[in-house]
Amino acid sequence: MASAIHPEVSAKTANPTTRSLLSIRNIGKSFGRTPVLRSISLEIAEGEFLTILGESGSGKTTLLRIIGGFETADCGEIVMAGERLDRLPPYRRRVNTVFQYYALFPHLTVEENVSYGLRVAKLPKEEVAARVEQALAMVKMSAFANSKPAKISGGQQQRIALARALVNRPRLLLLDEPLSALDANLRRQMQVELKSLQREVGISFVFVTHDQDEAMVMSDRIALLRMGELEQVASPREIYDRPATVYTAQFIGHTNLLRGEVKGGIARCHSLSWPVNLPDGPVLFSLRPENIHFAAGMQGAVKFRAKLCSQIFHGATELLQVQCTDGLMLSLRTSTRASRDEDLDLEFLPAAAVPVRESGQGKKRD
Amino acid sequence: MGLPMSVPGNRSRWLPWHAALVFGFLYLPIVTLIVYSFNGPGVGGFPPRNFTLDWYRELFADDAIWTSVLNSLFVALAAVAISLALGIPAALALDRANFPGKVLFRRLVLLPLILPGIITGLSLLMLFREADVKLSLMTIILGHGTALISVATTEVFAGLQKLDRAQEEASLDLGANYWQTFWRITIPNLRLSIIGAALLIFTLSMDEIAVSFFLIGRDNTLPLEIWGRLRRGITPEINAISTLIFVFSLAAIVTWYRLRVRAESKLEIAAELVETGP
């Protein structure tokens, strides 16, 4: 369906160059009569940072809990390195989790928390000590080894949870909205730290979040989940530049949706028209606000006139609301202020208008 | 403005008197008991005269009393062991498992606590007769143990309800199996609930008389020893031992209460940390 419009999107998501670590195949799950996940299939590559992005209730945490072993899928299978992962109890999976509220053990010190997995595995004492020390140094928490979790701050607890998981050298680390309890500044700092830590240790991360910006900043690939179904799986750049569906285009960043019709290789939308390589029929385009420019005579650009309706200052950019002569409302992002009195001459390149497909029985956003 | 009931200053001036009366009604008997344990001429006669520790001296020389104290301690400790051994799994089942008749089980577990001791004692007596079990301290232990399972179950169940399940998941995630998780994470988290339950059961068993009365063999527990002596008339020696029991019970209850408050405030701190993330 989508590949008819966008052959390059589905080709790129297959990611054929890297070795697959985890295969999720047709996983389905219902709670009572409510389906939470419908036939999810997803490959996670060695060393990849994959983000499962979705609104609350999209099923993202359930998917993570199925990988971790805390929920059982109704159908489908999960294979890690040739072995059926979903048949193992959680304590036999070479997968570790950083929980949303960290779930540190309150009766144990930081050091005892971090060494827990190694002690349970009955590793020699010297090795436990060495690895715990290394893990604490990695998250810059060596000074707090003897503190109890209740005595350290949220950001510090976060680091301990990370060290406690990574010290076991899992093949895959699951992170369930680990930054959601932190305030905005600390959060941004931890995003960067987490990403560089992941590069350093080279372990695959599956990161669950509802925050689009967080997903964009950190991920190698984003799997956008909506109402229990995968909407699109692609790199942040690709998912932003080439959204496959209306939902993706609107959930990740702002966009203008243009409803039009293709006839004989020409797309028409209100009074605008441009050549496309699409079959005849109704079509929807996503046009990002920053892809509409003040007219500068770009080669092959679609030109139009519009009246300024409103202008919002966003710091580095201005968000303009304009109305074309035929009534079409568009928003555009520019770095310069516009004058309110005169009509604006605007243009965009045909390639910037990305055809998107309607999402199934979608609830409308915005 | 505001509700007429809550207007300050409009409080009845009888309220303090009323409170004092209730307080006196509750505690005057105990105060009398304690005061007369130090009274030279024995029980009776007002005001008390001749402060003396003689009755305590007599008490400490009285072997029969101390045998019964040891019996009671033995019974109480065994009752704690039995009711915890059965009550903790019951609480776990109530918290985690889903089984047919769970609601009924939950109600029935509480029954021995509500049921008059006479009924529990009598029914156990009949059962032991039927099974041809000789009455002894053993039968009292079984009686106390079964009657107090409900205390262990409710206390531990309350602790389990407050337990953060993510901690157990984290333990499993880190490679500990269910058994290791239970011993290393669940039990330490329930520590305060379990100690609290043990203290409460111990205290209840120490002064239990109704069930014990039916199941007593040749060896007396302390309450039964006292009761037996009372029939021969009150001596201040009874006051002395009662004072000691009172002091120990009070200490146990206060300890239990403080543990409970500590457990709760700890949870509040944890909840606050989760909410604000300092």
XYZ file of C-alpha atoms in Angstrom:
644
model
C 0.000 0.000 0.000
C 2.472 2.580 1.151
C 5.215 1.176 -0.986
C 3.204 1.976 -4.095
C 3.558 5.643 -3.275
C 6.904 5.436 -1.514
C 9.143 2.632 -2.642
C 12.182 4.111 -0.901
C 10.601 4.247 2.563
C 10.049 0.525 2.995
C 13.349 -0.317 1.357
C 15.350 1.748 3.834
C 13.643 0.479 6.964
C 14.828 -3.057 6.278
C 18.337 -1.961 7.298
C 20.094 -4.794 5.464
C 23.697 -3.880 6.267
C 23.668 -4.509 10.040
C 23.176 -7.819 11.789
C 19.808 -8.340 13.439
C 19.892 -9.011 17.191
C 16.228 -9.286 18.052
C 13.320 -10.256 15.837
C 9.831 -9.457 16.977
C 7.398 -11.398 14.828
C 3.643 -10.865 14.720
C 3.315 -10.112 18.416
C -0.280 -9.607 19.506
C -1.674 -8.915 22.954
C -5.067 -8.138 24.445
C -6.031 -7.202 27.965
C -9.432 -8.786 28.343
C -11.259 -7.748 25.226
C -9.142 -4.690 24.511
C -6.455 -5.344 21.928
C -3.271 -3.564 22.971
C -0.868 -4.779 20.300
C -1.847 -6.064 16.885
C 0.644 -8.126 14.954
C 3.809 -6.152 15.653
C 6.888 -7.137 13.668
C 10.162 -5.357 14.243
C 13.872 -6.061 13.822
C 16.427 -4.600 16.197
C 20.012 -4.511 14.980
C 23.206 -5.075 16.983
C 24.287 -1.839 18.614
C 21.201 0.034 17.508
C 19.352 2.708 19.468
C 15.722 2.087 18.646
C 12.976 4.235 20.119
C 9.431 3.030 20.441
C 7.477 6.263 20.273
C 3.789 6.551 20.955
C 1.100 8.344 22.894
C -0.114 6.908 26.180
C -2.230 3.865 25.486
C -0.442 3.102 22.236
C 0.906 -0.151 23.675
C 4.573 0.871 23.793
C 5.169 -0.125 27.414
C 3.335 -3.408 26.895
C 5.622 -4.226 23.976
C 8.652 -3.486 26.141
C 7.298 -5.634 28.970
C 6.773 -8.503 26.548
C 10.418 -8.276 25.458
C 11.506 -8.115 29.108
C 9.348 -11.090 30.048
C 6.890 -9.386 32.411
C 3.947 -9.909 30.086
C 3.204 -12.833 27.808
C 2.140 -12.191 24.249
C -1.051 -13.848 23.034
C 0.559 -14.731 19.728
C 3.750 -14.267 17.757
C 7.348 -14.883 18.751
C 10.484 -13.049 19.764
C 13.836 -14.422 18.680
C 17.181 -13.221 19.999
C 20.328 -14.553 18.361
C 18.511 -17.595 17.013
C 16.835 -18.448 20.334
C 13.162 -18.108 21.257
C 13.317 -15.364 23.869
C 9.612 -15.292 24.642
C 9.702 -18.809 26.071
C 12.281 -17.940 28.732
C 11.422 -16.556 32.177
C 12.633 -12.965 32.673
C 15.643 -14.071 34.736
C 17.044 -16.171 31.915
C 16.875 -13.457 29.246
C 20.058 -11.593 28.429
C 18.037 -8.450 28.498
C 18.007 -5.846 31.264
C 15.535 -3.106 31.979
C 15.696 0.433 33.315
C 12.290 0.949 34.864
C 10.266 4.134 34.634
C 10.643 4.940 38.326
C 13.970 3.048 38.504
C 12.691 0.431 41.001
C 15.899 0.616 43.028
C 15.914 -1.659 46.066
C 15.390 0.694 49.018
C 16.902 -1.662 51.606
C 20.198 -2.013 49.734
C 22.971 0.542 49.227
C 23.856 1.883 45.804
C 26.724 -0.586 45.581
C 24.520 -3.518 46.639
C 21.927 -2.447 44.105
C 24.442 -2.404 41.293
C 26.083 -5.681 42.298
C 22.729 -7.465 42.723
C 22.705 -9.192 39.328
C 26.337 -10.281 39.608
C 25.896 -11.620 43.137
C 22.799 -13.578 42.119
C 24.838 -15.028 39.249
C 27.434 -16.066 41.899
C 30.382 -14.426 40.186
C 33.689 -14.393 42.090
C 33.894 -11.583 44.633
C 36.854 -9.812 43.030
C 35.130 -9.733 39.648
C 31.906 -8.387 41.188
C 33.836 -5.637 42.949
C 35.782 -4.696 39.825
C 32.749 -4.586 37.565
C 30.638 -2.628 40.046
C 33.406 -0.103 40.459
C 33.709 0.249 36.709
C 29.938 0.607 36.279
C 29.702 3.257 38.991
C 32.594 5.144 37.437
C 30.878 4.973 34.063
C 27.817 6.794 35.418
C 29.976 9.066 37.621
C 28.454 7.781 40.850
C 31.455 6.171 42.570
C 31.224 8.647 45.435
C 27.741 7.405 46.353
C 28.524 3.682 46.583
C 27.457 3.427 50.212
C 24.369 5.662 50.076
C 20.839 4.323 50.245
C 18.664 5.117 47.193
C 16.345 7.363 49.237
C 19.285 9.664 49.996
C 20.186 10.510 46.404
C 18.414 12.686 43.841
C 16.189 11.554 40.984
C 18.892 12.078 38.376
C 21.353 10.104 40.485
C 18.838 7.290 40.982
C 18.476 7.237 37.228
C 22.223 6.701 36.800
C 22.239 3.925 39.376
C 19.381 2.172 37.613
C 21.402 2.396 34.412
C 24.571 1.075 36.056
C 22.625 -1.735 37.744
C 21.370 -2.895 34.352
C 24.542 -2.392 32.304
C 26.862 -4.065 34.804
C 25.347 -7.407 33.748
C 26.499 -6.793 30.157
C 23.129 -7.542 28.586
C 22.839 -7.915 24.836
C 19.864 -5.605 24.879
C 18.866 -2.836 27.265
C 15.220 -1.862 27.617
C 14.408 1.607 28.915
C 10.843 2.402 29.933
C 10.449 6.212 29.801
C 13.453 6.503 32.105
C 13.666 10.282 31.826
C 10.009 11.099 32.429
C 10.487 11.711 36.161
C 13.235 14.281 35.623
C 12.808 18.010 35.117
C 13.349 19.520 31.675
C 16.980 20.631 31.994
C 18.235 17.440 33.591
C 16.263 15.551 31.025
C 18.038 17.183 28.088
C 21.389 16.583 29.733
C 20.562 12.904 30.358
C 19.426 12.466 26.744
C 22.865 13.402 25.521
C 24.619 11.347 28.200
C 22.490 8.299 27.532
C 23.121 8.473 23.812
C 26.888 8.758 24.189
C 26.869 5.987 26.797
C 25.057 3.742 24.344
C 27.681 4.422 21.658
C 30.411 3.709 24.201
C 29.104 0.325 25.368
C 27.760 -0.688 21.951
C 24.741 -2.475 23.423
C 21.404 -2.291 21.604
C 18.949 0.020 23.371
C 15.194 -0.132 23.052
C 13.916 3.124 24.471
C 10.253 3.820 25.115
C 8.994 7.400 25.184
C 5.994 9.547 24.372
C 8.202 12.565 23.682
C 8.817 13.201 19.971
C 11.781 15.502 20.531
C 13.451 12.967 22.796
C 12.977 10.313 20.132
C 14.409 12.574 17.444
C 17.485 13.495 19.485
C 18.485 10.035 20.620
C 17.434 7.373 18.156
C 19.063 5.589 15.268
C 15.571 4.541 14.296
C 12.107 5.392 15.557
C 9.249 2.906 15.618
C 6.077 4.946 15.824
C 3.317 3.022 17.520
C -0.306 4.054 17.313
C -3.229 2.190 18.879
C -1.235 -1.034 18.977
C 0.004 -0.883 15.419
C 3.302 0.227 13.943
C 2.697 3.377 11.964
C 6.205 3.753 10.579
C 9.717 2.541 11.375
C 12.506 4.748 10.077
C 15.441 6.953 11.014
C 14.493 10.287 12.640
C 15.464 12.203 9.499
C 13.532 9.922 7.237
C 10.468 9.832 9.448
C 10.503 13.624 9.527
C 11.263 14.242 5.868
C 9.282 11.358 4.450
C 6.359 10.628 6.811
C 4.349 7.720 5.462
C 1.041 8.655 7.035
C -0.975 11.670 8.111
C -0.561 10.597 11.739
C 3.227 10.407 11.465
C 3.427 13.768 9.730
C 1.334 15.431 12.443
C 2.747 13.602 15.472
C 6.351 14.343 14.606
C 6.761 18.066 14.049
C 4.246 20.503 12.541
C 2.939 20.146 9.051
C 0.492 21.505 6.500
C -1.838 18.916 5.078
C -2.864 19.581 1.492
C -5.757 17.585 0.102
C -5.773 17.434 -3.661
C -6.110 15.342 -6.737
C -3.667 13.903 -9.264
C -4.640 13.859 -12.896
C -2.258 13.020 -15.699
C 0.875 13.567 -13.656
C -0.240 16.933 -12.259
C -1.210 17.378 -8.624
C -3.857 20.027 -7.961
C -4.595 21.473 -4.588
C -6.820 24.538 -4.483
C -5.221 26.842 -7.024
C -1.756 25.327 -6.653
C -0.502 22.706 -9.056
C 2.772 20.926 -9.688
C 4.013 17.911 -11.577
C 4.195 14.608 -9.676
C 5.041 11.020 -10.454
C 1.894 9.513 -8.959
C -1.107 7.583 -10.288
C -4.399 9.459 -10.815
C -6.733 9.851 -7.866
C -7.234 11.794 -4.636
C -4.064 12.439 -2.664
C -2.859 14.032 0.575
C 0.411 15.911 0.854
C 2.385 16.874 3.919
C 4.253 20.139 3.495
C 6.484 21.163 6.405
C 6.218 24.857 7.385
C 9.983 25.367 6.989
C 9.820 24.191 3.368
C 7.714 27.177 2.322
C 9.963 30.132 1.557
C 9.715 33.761 0.504
C 9.907 33.697 -3.276
C 13.522 33.715 -4.482
C 13.001 32.267 -7.916
C 14.025 28.678 -7.142
C 14.105 26.401 -10.168
C 10.756 24.614 -10.639
C 9.231 25.988 -7.435
C 5.473 26.288 -6.944
C 4.783 29.996 -6.521
C 1.795 31.625 -4.844
C 0.615 34.799 -3.116
C -0.765 34.949 0.365
C -1.892 37.360 3.044
C -0.344 37.305 6.499
C -2.821 36.366 9.221
C -0.666 35.970 12.295
C 2.947 35.825 13.314
C 4.325 34.049 16.364
C 7.853 34.609 17.616
C 9.602 31.326 18.488
C 13.092 32.571 19.218
C 15.228 31.479 16.306
C 12.266 31.290 13.964
C 8.912 32.903 13.327
C 5.811 30.863 12.695
C 3.544 32.634 10.182
C -0.071 31.858 9.424
C -0.911 32.900 5.885
C -4.015 32.729 3.751
C -3.660 32.174 0.022
C -5.843 34.155 -2.348
C -8.129 31.142 -2.738
C -8.664 30.822 1.021
C -6.157 28.005 1.736
C -4.518 28.453 5.152
C -0.861 27.516 5.508
C 1.711 27.874 8.241
C 5.315 28.542 7.455
C 8.474 28.920 9.433
C 10.963 31.602 8.532
C 13.922 33.274 10.138
C 12.768 36.771 9.152
C 9.805 38.846 10.163
C 7.174 39.602 7.569
C 5.401 42.892 7.092
C 1.698 42.791 7.714
C 0.665 45.301 5.059
C 1.678 43.809 1.779
C 0.891 40.428 0.219
C 3.647 37.833 0.470
C 5.165 36.067 -2.521
C 5.880 32.506 -1.456
C 7.130 29.292 -3.006
C 7.953 25.673 -2.268
C 9.637 22.924 -4.217
C 7.366 20.118 -5.453
C 9.649 17.563 -3.807
C 8.881 19.125 -0.394
C 5.239 18.128 -0.699
C 5.319 14.530 0.496
C 2.350 12.324 -0.345
C 1.042 10.666 2.827
C -1.578 7.981 3.320
C -4.517 8.299 5.680
C -4.048 6.405 8.905
C -6.627 3.712 9.550
C -9.687 4.808 11.614
C -7.566 7.642 12.957
C -8.589 9.890 15.758
C -7.850 13.382 14.525
C -5.123 15.407 16.137
C -5.031 19.207 16.212
C -19.036 31.698 57.383
C -18.176 28.035 57.458
C -20.003 25.162 59.009
C -21.522 25.904 62.421
C -20.044 22.677 63.799
C -16.506 23.760 63.096
C -16.679 27.281 64.459
C -13.778 27.608 66.886
C -14.554 28.804 70.400
C -18.006 27.324 70.237
C -16.736 24.071 71.715
C -18.520 22.836 74.798
C -16.614 23.590 77.993
C -17.725 20.196 79.233
C -15.616 18.521 76.589
C -12.378 18.453 78.641
C -14.295 17.049 81.627
C -15.906 14.487 79.427
C -12.525 13.460 78.043
C -11.077 13.220 81.550
C -13.975 11.019 82.632
C -13.501 8.635 79.716
C -9.781 8.532 80.378
C -10.350 7.785 84.043
C -12.867 5.119 83.250
C -10.345 3.453 80.948
C -7.220 3.726 83.044
C -8.242 4.012 86.705
C -8.487 0.217 87.147
C -4.977 -0.227 85.729
C -3.615 2.565 87.873
C -5.246 0.978 90.952
C -3.740 -2.363 90.042
C -0.280 -0.883 89.746
C -0.535 1.258 92.887
C -1.701 -1.638 95.078
C 1.123 -3.858 93.880
C 3.308 -1.602 96.029
C 0.874 -1.536 98.960
C 2.167 -3.106 102.191
C -1.093 -4.322 103.868
C -2.334 -5.971 100.690
C -5.213 -5.241 98.375
C -7.924 -2.976 99.762
C -7.953 -0.051 102.109
C -7.789 3.523 100.978
C -5.503 5.347 100.692
C -2.660 2.913 99.972
C -0.048 2.863 102.728
C 3.433 1.540 103.388
C 5.134 1.550 100.003
C 6.894 -1.789 99.642
C 8.547 -4.048 97.074
C 7.772 -7.132 99.188
C 5.138 -8.428 96.810
C 7.649 -8.306 93.992
C 10.155 -10.178 96.167
C 7.559 -12.788 96.905
C 6.665 -12.975 93.238
C 10.263 -13.573 92.167
C 10.513 -16.432 94.658
C 7.314 -18.054 93.437
C 8.276 -20.998 91.201
C 4.765 -21.827 90.034
C 4.343 -18.347 88.572
C 7.653 -18.500 86.738
C 6.900 -21.937 85.329
C 3.659 -20.547 83.957
C 5.511 -17.503 82.554
C 7.922 -19.833 80.755
C 4.991 -21.883 79.477
C 3.312 -18.740 78.205
C 6.488 -17.539 76.495
C 6.897 -20.926 74.844
C 3.269 -20.938 73.690
C 3.455 -17.362 72.401
C 6.686 -17.946 70.444
C 5.312 -21.136 68.913
C 2.048 -19.370 68.057
C 4.042 -16.607 66.339
C 5.937 -19.220 64.318
C 2.798 -21.111 63.297
C 0.704 -18.095 62.404
C 3.511 -16.467 60.418
C 4.361 -19.694 58.605
C 0.744 -20.035 57.516
C -0.243 -16.365 57.423
C 2.510 -15.103 55.082
C 1.684 -17.585 52.300
C -2.008 -16.810 52.779
C -1.313 -13.087 52.401
C 0.772 -13.756 49.285
C -2.036 -15.825 47.814
C -4.548 -13.073 48.556
C -2.305 -10.425 47.008
C -1.043 -12.237 43.933
C -2.996 -15.308 43.025
C -6.419 -15.525 41.515
C -8.314 -18.589 42.565
C -11.971 -19.533 42.805
C -13.461 -18.509 46.131
C -10.820 -15.874 46.813
C -13.314 -13.404 48.263
C -14.748 -16.080 50.518
C -11.242 -17.079 51.626
C -10.452 -13.486 52.461
C -13.501 -13.243 54.709
C -12.995 -16.646 56.295
C -9.377 -15.916 57.177
C -10.619 -13.070 59.352
C -13.249 -15.187 61.070
C -11.170 -16.535 63.977
C -10.382 -12.946 64.971
C -14.059 -11.993 65.097
C -15.333 -15.244 66.539
C -15.689 -15.324 70.349
C -12.789 -17.208 71.942
C -15.282 -19.526 73.591
C -16.443 -20.791 70.199
C -12.906 -21.243 68.899
C -11.833 -22.966 72.113
C -14.874 -25.187 72.347
C -14.722 -26.264 68.716
C -11.013 -27.059 68.985
C -11.648 -28.972 72.202
C -14.260 -31.091 70.489
C -11.977 -31.660 67.542
C -9.097 -32.801 69.779
C -11.422 -35.069 71.737
C -12.675 -36.575 68.517
C -9.132 -37.069 67.243
C -8.095 -38.426 70.608
C -5.351 -35.837 71.152
C -4.222 -35.413 74.730
C -4.605 -31.815 75.947
C -1.290 -30.149 76.691
C 0.657 -26.997 75.866
C 0.722 -28.412 72.315
C -3.027 -28.084 71.943
C -2.906 -24.516 73.266
C -0.200 -23.690 70.746
C -2.335 -25.097 67.936
C -5.320 -23.133 69.231
C -3.452 -19.833 69.434
C -1.669 -20.469 66.159
C -4.861 -21.032 64.203
C -6.778 -18.200 65.844
C -3.990 -15.703 65.166
C -3.258 -16.625 61.538
C -5.752 -13.931 60.655
C -3.592 -11.299 62.366
C -0.511 -12.395 60.435
C -2.438 -12.517 57.173
C -3.987 -9.065 57.470
C -0.774 -7.383 58.614
C 1.375 -8.939 55.884
C -1.334 -8.407 53.278
C -1.373 -4.703 54.115
C 2.415 -4.636 53.657
C 2.173 -6.426 50.324
C -0.399 -3.972 49.049
C 2.077 -1.153 49.592
C 5.002 -3.023 48.046
C 6.300 -1.635 44.749
C 5.940 -4.562 42.363
C 8.467 -3.038 39.976
C 11.140 -3.959 42.530
C 10.338 -7.628 42.173
C 10.318 -7.272 38.406
C 13.693 -5.534 38.602
C 15.035 -8.455 40.633
C 13.780 -11.002 38.092
C 15.184 -8.812 35.349
C 18.598 -8.915 37.018
C 18.653 -12.690 36.939
C 17.216 -13.679 40.313
C 14.615 -16.422 40.064
C 11.276 -16.262 41.871
C 12.598 -17.894 45.026
C 15.669 -15.640 45.244
C 13.501 -12.623 44.578
C 11.177 -13.624 47.398
C 13.996 -13.922 49.934
C 16.130 -11.013 48.785
C 13.500 -8.430 47.845
C 9.990 -9.318 48.985
C 10.764 -10.422 52.540
C 13.137 -7.526 53.361
C 10.484 -5.128 52.095
C 7.908 -6.806 54.320
C 10.266 -6.891 57.295
C 8.447 -4.232 59.273
C 5.028 -5.767 58.605
C 6.286 -9.167 59.703
C 7.931 -7.871 62.887
C 4.772 -5.910 63.635
C 2.588 -8.960 63.141
C 4.899 -11.063 65.310
C 4.773 -8.543 68.164
C 1.007 -8.302 68.006
C 0.525 -12.063 67.888
C 2.978 -12.539 70.733
C 1.115 -10.054 72.908
C -2.304 -11.462 72.069
C -1.135 -14.998 72.786
C 0.493 -14.021 76.093
C -2.764 -12.811 77.607
C -5.157 -15.153 75.819
C -7.463 -16.920 78.235
C -10.673 -18.085 76.535
C -9.173 -20.492 74.012
C -6.498 -21.605 76.480
C -9.121 -22.395 79.099
C -10.630 -25.102 76.920
C -7.385 -26.557 75.682
C -5.349 -26.572 78.866
C -3.686 -29.791 79.945
C -1.581 -30.142 83.076
C 0.686 -27.131 82.501
C -0.725 -23.676 83.161
C -0.091 -20.587 81.112
C 0.346 -17.364 83.025
C -3.196 -16.009 82.590
C -4.647 -19.332 83.681
C -2.295 -19.506 86.660
C -3.446 -16.051 87.742
C -7.064 -16.930 87.201
C -6.614 -20.066 89.289
C -5.095 -18.104 92.154
C -7.821 -15.489 92.057
C -10.297 -18.121 93.152
C -8.302 -18.404 96.362
C -8.475 -14.635 96.862
C -6.493 -11.708 95.555
C -2.983 -11.158 96.854
C -0.884 -8.165 95.780
C 1.507 -10.690 94.225
C -1.072 -10.923 91.400
C -1.013 -7.151 91.152
C 2.751 -7.308 90.851
C 2.794 -9.850 88.036
C -0.056 -8.015 86.288
C 1.936 -4.791 86.483
C 4.891 -6.516 84.859
C 2.683 -7.955 82.111
C 1.171 -4.534 81.566
C 4.577 -2.917 81.184
C 5.788 -5.541 78.733
C 2.581 -5.454 76.680
C 2.739 -1.690 76.526
C 6.346 -1.830 75.343
C 5.458 -4.354 72.655
C 2.457 -2.383 71.408
C 4.403 0.884 71.331
C 7.217 -0.813 69.414
C 4.734 -2.281 66.965
C 3.060 1.073 66.465
C 6.329 2.907 65.903
C 7.486 0.321 63.388
C 4.269 0.816 61.533
C 4.591 4.585 61.466
C 8.168 4.239 60.296
C 7.144 1.887 57.504
C 4.510 4.352 56.368
C 6.718 7.427 56.484
C 9.362 5.549 54.528
C 6.812 4.804 51.864
C 5.776 8.434 51.815
C 9.357 9.504 51.258
C 9.661 7.019 48.426
C 6.405 8.227 46.886
C 7.569 11.814 47.144
C 10.822 10.956 45.418
C 8.930 9.336 42.587
C 6.620 12.315 42.217
C 9.064 15.183 42.375
C 12.368 13.595 41.448
C 14.600 16.039 43.374
